Coordinates of C-alpha atoms and ligand atoms in Angstrom, one line a residue:
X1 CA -11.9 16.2 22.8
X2 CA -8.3 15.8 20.9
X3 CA -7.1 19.0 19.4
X4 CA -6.9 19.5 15.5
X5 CA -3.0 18.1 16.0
X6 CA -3.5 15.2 18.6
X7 CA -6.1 14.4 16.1
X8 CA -3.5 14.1 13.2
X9 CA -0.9 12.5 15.6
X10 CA 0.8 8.9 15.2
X11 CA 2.6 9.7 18.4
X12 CA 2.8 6.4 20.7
X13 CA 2.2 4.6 17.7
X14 CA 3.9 1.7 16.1
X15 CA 3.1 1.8 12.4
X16 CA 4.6 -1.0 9.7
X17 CA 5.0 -0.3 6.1
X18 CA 5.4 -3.4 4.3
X19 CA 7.7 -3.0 1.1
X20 CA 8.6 -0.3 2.2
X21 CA 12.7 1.0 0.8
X22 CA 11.7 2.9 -1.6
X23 CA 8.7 4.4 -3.6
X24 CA 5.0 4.4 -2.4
X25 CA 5.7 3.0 0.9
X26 CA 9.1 5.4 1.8
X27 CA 7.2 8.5 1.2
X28 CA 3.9 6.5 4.1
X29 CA 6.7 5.4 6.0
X30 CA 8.0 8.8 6.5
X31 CA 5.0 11.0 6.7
X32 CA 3.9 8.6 9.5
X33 CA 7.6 8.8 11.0
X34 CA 6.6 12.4 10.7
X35 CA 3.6 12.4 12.1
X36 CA 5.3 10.8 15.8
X37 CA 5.0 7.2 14.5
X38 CA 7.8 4.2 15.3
X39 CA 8.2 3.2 11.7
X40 CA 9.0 -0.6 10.9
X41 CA 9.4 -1.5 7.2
X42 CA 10.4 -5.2 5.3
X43 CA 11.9 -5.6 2.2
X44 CA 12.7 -9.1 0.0
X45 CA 16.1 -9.2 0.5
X46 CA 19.1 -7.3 3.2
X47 CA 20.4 -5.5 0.3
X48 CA 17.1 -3.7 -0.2
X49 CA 16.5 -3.8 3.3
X50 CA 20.0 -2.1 3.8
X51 CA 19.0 0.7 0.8
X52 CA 15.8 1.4 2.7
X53 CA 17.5 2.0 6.1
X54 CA 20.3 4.2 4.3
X55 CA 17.4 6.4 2.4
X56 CA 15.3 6.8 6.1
X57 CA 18.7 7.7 8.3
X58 CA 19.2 10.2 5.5
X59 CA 15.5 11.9 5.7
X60 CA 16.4 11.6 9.8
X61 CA 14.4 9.0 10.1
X62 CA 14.9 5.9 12.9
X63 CA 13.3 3.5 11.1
X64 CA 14.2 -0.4 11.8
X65 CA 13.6 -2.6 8.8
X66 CA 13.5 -6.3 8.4
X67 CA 14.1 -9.0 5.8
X68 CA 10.8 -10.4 5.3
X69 CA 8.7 -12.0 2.0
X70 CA 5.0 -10.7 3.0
X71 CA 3.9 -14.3 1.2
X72 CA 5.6 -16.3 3.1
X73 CA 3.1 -16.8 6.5
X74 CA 5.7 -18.4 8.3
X75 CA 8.3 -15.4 8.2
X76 CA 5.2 -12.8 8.6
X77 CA 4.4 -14.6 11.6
X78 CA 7.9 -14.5 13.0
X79 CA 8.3 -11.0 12.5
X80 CA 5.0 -10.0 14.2
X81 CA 5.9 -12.1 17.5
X82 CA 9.4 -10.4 17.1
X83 CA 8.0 -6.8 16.9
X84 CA 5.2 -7.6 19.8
X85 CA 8.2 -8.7 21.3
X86 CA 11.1 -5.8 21.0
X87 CA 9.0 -2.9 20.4
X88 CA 5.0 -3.5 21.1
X89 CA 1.9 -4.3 19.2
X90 CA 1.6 -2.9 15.6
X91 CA -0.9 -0.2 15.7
X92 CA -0.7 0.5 12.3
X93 CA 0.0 -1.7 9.1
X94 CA 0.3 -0.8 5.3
X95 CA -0.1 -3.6 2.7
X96 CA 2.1 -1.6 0.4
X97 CA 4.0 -4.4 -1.0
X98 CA 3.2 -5.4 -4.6
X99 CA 4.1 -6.6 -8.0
X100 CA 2.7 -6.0 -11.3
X101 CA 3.3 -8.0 -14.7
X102 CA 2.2 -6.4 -17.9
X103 CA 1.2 -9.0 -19.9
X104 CA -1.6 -9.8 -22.2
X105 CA -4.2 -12.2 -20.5
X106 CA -4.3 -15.2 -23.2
X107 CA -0.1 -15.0 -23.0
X108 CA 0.2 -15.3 -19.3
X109 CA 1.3 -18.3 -17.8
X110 CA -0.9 -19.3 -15.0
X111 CA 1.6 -19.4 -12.7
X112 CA 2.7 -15.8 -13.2
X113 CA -1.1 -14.6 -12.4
X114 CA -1.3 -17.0 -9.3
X115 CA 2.4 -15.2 -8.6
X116 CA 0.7 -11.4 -8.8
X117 CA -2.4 -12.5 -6.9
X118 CA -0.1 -14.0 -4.4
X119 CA 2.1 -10.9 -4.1
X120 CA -0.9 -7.9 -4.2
X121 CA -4.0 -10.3 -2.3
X122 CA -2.6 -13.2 -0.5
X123 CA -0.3 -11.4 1.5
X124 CA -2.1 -8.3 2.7
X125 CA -4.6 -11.2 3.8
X126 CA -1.3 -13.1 5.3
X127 CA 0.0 -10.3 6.8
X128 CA -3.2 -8.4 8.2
X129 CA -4.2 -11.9 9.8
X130 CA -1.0 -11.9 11.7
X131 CA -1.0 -8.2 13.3
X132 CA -5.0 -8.7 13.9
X133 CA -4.9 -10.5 17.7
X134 CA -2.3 -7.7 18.6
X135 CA -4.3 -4.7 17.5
X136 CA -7.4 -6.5 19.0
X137 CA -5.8 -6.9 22.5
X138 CA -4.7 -3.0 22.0
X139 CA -7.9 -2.1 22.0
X140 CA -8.0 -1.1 18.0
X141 CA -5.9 0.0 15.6
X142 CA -5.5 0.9 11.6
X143 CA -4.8 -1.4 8.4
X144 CA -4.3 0.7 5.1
X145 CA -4.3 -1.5 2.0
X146 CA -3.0 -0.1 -1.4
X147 CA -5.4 -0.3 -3.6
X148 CA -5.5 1.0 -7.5
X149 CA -7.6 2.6 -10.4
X150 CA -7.1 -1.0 -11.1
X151 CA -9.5 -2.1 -8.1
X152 CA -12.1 -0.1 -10.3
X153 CA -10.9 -0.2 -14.1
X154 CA -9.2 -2.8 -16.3
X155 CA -7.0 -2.0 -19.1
X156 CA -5.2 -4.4 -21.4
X157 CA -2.5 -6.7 -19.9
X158 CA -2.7 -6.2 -16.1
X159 CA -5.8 -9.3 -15.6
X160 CA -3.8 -10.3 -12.8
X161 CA -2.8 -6.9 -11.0
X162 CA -6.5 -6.1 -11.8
X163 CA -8.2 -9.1 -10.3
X164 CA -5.7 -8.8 -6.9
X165 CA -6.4 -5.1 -6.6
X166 CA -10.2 -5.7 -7.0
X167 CA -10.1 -8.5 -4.6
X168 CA -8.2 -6.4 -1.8
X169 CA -10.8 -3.7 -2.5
X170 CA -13.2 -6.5 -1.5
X171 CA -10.7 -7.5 1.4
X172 CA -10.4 -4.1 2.8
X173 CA -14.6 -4.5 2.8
X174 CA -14.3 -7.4 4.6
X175 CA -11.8 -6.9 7.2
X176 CA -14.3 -4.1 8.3
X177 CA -17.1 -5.6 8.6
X178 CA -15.3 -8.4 10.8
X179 CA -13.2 -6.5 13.2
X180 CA -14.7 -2.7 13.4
X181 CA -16.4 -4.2 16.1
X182 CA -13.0 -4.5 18.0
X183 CA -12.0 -0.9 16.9
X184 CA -10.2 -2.0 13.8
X185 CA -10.5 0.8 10.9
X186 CA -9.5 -1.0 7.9
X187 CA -9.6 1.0 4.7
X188 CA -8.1 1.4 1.1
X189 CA -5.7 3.7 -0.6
X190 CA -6.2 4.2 -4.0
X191 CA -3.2 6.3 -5.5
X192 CA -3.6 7.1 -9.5
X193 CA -1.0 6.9 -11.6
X194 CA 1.8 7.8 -9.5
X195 CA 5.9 7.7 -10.4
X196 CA 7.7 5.4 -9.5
X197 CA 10.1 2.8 -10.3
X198 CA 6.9 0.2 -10.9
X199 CA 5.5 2.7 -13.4
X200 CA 9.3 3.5 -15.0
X201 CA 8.6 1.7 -18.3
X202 CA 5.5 4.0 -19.2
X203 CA 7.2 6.6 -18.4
X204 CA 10.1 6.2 -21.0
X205 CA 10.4 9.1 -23.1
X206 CA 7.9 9.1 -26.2
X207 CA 6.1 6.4 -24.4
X208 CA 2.1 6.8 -25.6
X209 CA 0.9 5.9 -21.9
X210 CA 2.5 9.2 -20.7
X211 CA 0.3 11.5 -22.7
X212 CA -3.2 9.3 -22.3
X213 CA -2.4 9.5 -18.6
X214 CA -1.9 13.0 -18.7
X215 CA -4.7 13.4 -20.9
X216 CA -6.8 11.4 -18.1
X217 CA -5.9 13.3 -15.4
X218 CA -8.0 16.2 -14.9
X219 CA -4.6 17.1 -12.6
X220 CA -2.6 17.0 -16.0
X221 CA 0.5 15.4 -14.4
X222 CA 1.8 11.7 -12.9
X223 CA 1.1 11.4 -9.1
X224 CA 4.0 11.7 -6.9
X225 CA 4.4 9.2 -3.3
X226 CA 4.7 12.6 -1.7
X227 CA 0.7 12.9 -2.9
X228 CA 0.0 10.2 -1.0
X229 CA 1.3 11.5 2.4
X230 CA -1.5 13.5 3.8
X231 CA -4.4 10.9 2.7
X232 CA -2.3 8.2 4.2
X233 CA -1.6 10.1 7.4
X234 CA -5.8 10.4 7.7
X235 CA -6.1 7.4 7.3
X236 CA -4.0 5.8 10.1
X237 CA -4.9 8.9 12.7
X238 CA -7.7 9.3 14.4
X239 CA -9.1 11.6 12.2
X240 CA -10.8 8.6 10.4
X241 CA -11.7 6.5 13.7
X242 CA -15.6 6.6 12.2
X243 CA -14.2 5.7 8.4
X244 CA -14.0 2.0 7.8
X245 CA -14.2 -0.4 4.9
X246 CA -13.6 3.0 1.8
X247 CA -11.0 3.2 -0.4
X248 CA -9.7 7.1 -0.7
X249 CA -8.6 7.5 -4.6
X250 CA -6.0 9.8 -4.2
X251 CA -6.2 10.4 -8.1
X252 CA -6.0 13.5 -9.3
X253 CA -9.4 13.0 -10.6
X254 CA -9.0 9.9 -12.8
X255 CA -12.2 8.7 -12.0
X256 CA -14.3 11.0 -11.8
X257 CA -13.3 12.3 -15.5
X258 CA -13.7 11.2 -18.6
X259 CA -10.8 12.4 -20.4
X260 CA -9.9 15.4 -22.4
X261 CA -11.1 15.6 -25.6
X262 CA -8.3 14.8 -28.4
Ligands
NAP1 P1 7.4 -0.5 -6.3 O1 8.2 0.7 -6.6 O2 7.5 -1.7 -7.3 O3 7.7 -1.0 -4.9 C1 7.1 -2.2 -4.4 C2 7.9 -2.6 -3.2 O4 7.3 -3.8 -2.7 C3 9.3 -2.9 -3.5 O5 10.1 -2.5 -2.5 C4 9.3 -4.4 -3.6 O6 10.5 -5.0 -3.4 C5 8.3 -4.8 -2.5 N1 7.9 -6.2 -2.6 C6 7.5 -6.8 -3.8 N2 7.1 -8.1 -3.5 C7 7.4 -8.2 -2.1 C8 7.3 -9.4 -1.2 N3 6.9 -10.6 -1.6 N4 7.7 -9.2 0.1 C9 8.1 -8.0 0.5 N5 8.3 -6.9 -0.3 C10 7.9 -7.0 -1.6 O7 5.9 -0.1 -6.2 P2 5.2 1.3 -5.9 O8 4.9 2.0 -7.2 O9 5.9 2.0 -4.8 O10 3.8 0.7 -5.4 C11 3.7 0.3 -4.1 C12 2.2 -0.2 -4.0 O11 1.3 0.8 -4.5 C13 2.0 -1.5 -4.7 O12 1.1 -2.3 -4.0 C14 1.4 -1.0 -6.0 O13 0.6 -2.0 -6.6 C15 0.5 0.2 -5.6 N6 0.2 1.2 -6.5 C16 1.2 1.8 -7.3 C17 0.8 2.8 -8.2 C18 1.8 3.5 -9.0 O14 1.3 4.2 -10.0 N7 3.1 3.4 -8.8 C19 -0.6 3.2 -8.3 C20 -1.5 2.5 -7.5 C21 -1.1 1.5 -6.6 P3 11.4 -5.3 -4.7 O15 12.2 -4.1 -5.0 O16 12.4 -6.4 -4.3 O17 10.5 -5.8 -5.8
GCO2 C1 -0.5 0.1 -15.2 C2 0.0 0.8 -13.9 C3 -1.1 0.9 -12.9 C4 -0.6 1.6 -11.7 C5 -1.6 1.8 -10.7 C6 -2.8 2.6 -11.1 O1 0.2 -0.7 -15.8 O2 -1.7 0.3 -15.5 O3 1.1 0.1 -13.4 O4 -1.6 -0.3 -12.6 O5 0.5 0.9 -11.1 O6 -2.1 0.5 -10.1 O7 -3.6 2.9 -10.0

């Protein structure tokens, strides 16, 4: 029987945060790190790659990070073989990576919303394909996708972000029923509206979103990545070895609550 801390322990564990330099995926990334974990992260390019590695040595954090496009199958596949290879298989992967265009629907070019879908469905897809034969031939293991509020509610001009983060809801479904078989938790992570450098511009100073948000949010305030920590860390423990195919909202209430009255 594990202890309450073996439990909650990534120790022995090889856990990859994809998109993972800053934001969202840092503050996984290092609670995981944390938590006992050998932390692997990709960004697009070295620079970025270079900015996450600088940000994890100064939180005292060994991380290793690669230069990897999570859409591009080919380079996924290469850096799975090379992690199998140098370090071992990945117990633990994060579709964190993701884009988001703010546009309205009947003004967005087809190929931007086949560029979002690609980014926030086809890659989680691409890249939980690739690490699946490994975890399999572990024995089991964890695959967290980041989900939304928009995997449950539209709002105007994010059809595209909506659609991929419903559809990897749906995913996240799927890759349960197929592999929990094989000891394979796959499950969702829903943050709200949380700050960071993707949710910048509605957070500009005398922005309206800031107040409905806040007015939305039985919590009364923007999430933080550091809220997401703990309900990440359950998540890829064995805490949740009998939780498969759900998607924790880690909210602040969102959506559960109506909103306050004006
Ligand atoms: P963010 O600040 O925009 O960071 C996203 C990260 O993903 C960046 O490092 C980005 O690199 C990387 N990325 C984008 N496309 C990539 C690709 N093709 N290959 C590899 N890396 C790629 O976003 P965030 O706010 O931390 O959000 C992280 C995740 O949480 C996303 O999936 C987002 O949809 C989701 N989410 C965010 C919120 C929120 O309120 N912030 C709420 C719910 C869900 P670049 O810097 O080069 O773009
Ligand atoms: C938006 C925001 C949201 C958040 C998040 C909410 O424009 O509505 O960017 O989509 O990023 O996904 O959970």
């Amino acid at each position: 029987m594990n202890t309450m801390q073996e439990l909650f322990s990534l120790k022995g564990k090889v856990a990859w945060v994809t998109g993972a330099s800053y934001g969202i995926g840092f503050s996984i990334a290092s609670a995981y790190a944390a938590a006992g974990a050998t932390v692997i992260f990709n960004d697009l390019n070295p620079e970025l790659v270079d900015k996450g590695l600088a940000a994890y040595k100064a939180a005292g954090i060994g991380a290793r990070g690669y230069v990897c496009d999570v859409t591009d199958e080919a380079q996924v596949n290469a850096l799975v073989a090379r992690v199998e290879r140098e370090i071992g298989p990945v117990n633990i992967l994060v579709n964190n990576a993701g884009i988001i265009r703010r546009v309205p629907m009947i003004e967005m070019p087809a190929e931007e919303f086949r560029k979002v879908i690609d980014v926030d469905l086809t890659a989680p897809f691409i890249v939980a394909k690739a690490v699946l034969p490994g975890m399999i031939r572990a024995g089991g293991g964890k695959i967290i996708n980041v989900c939304s509020m928009m995997s449950e509610l539209g709002r105007e001009t994010v059809s595209a972000y909506a659609a991929a983060k419903g559809g990897l809801k749906m995913l996240t479904r799927n890759i349960a029923s197929e592999y929990g078989a094989y000891n394979v938790q796959c499950n969702g992570i829903g943050p709200g509206y949380i700050a960071t450098p993707q949710t910048a511009p509605l957070r500009e100073p005398g922005h309206p979103f800031n107040d409905f948000i806040i007015a939305k949010t039985p919590a009364a305030r923007w999430g933080t990545p550091a809220d997401l920590e703990g309900p990440a860390l359950f998540l890829a423990s064995a805490a949740s070895d009998f939780v498969n195919g759900h998607v924790l909202y880690v909210d602040g209430g969102i959506l559960a609550y109506i909103g306050k009255q004006p």
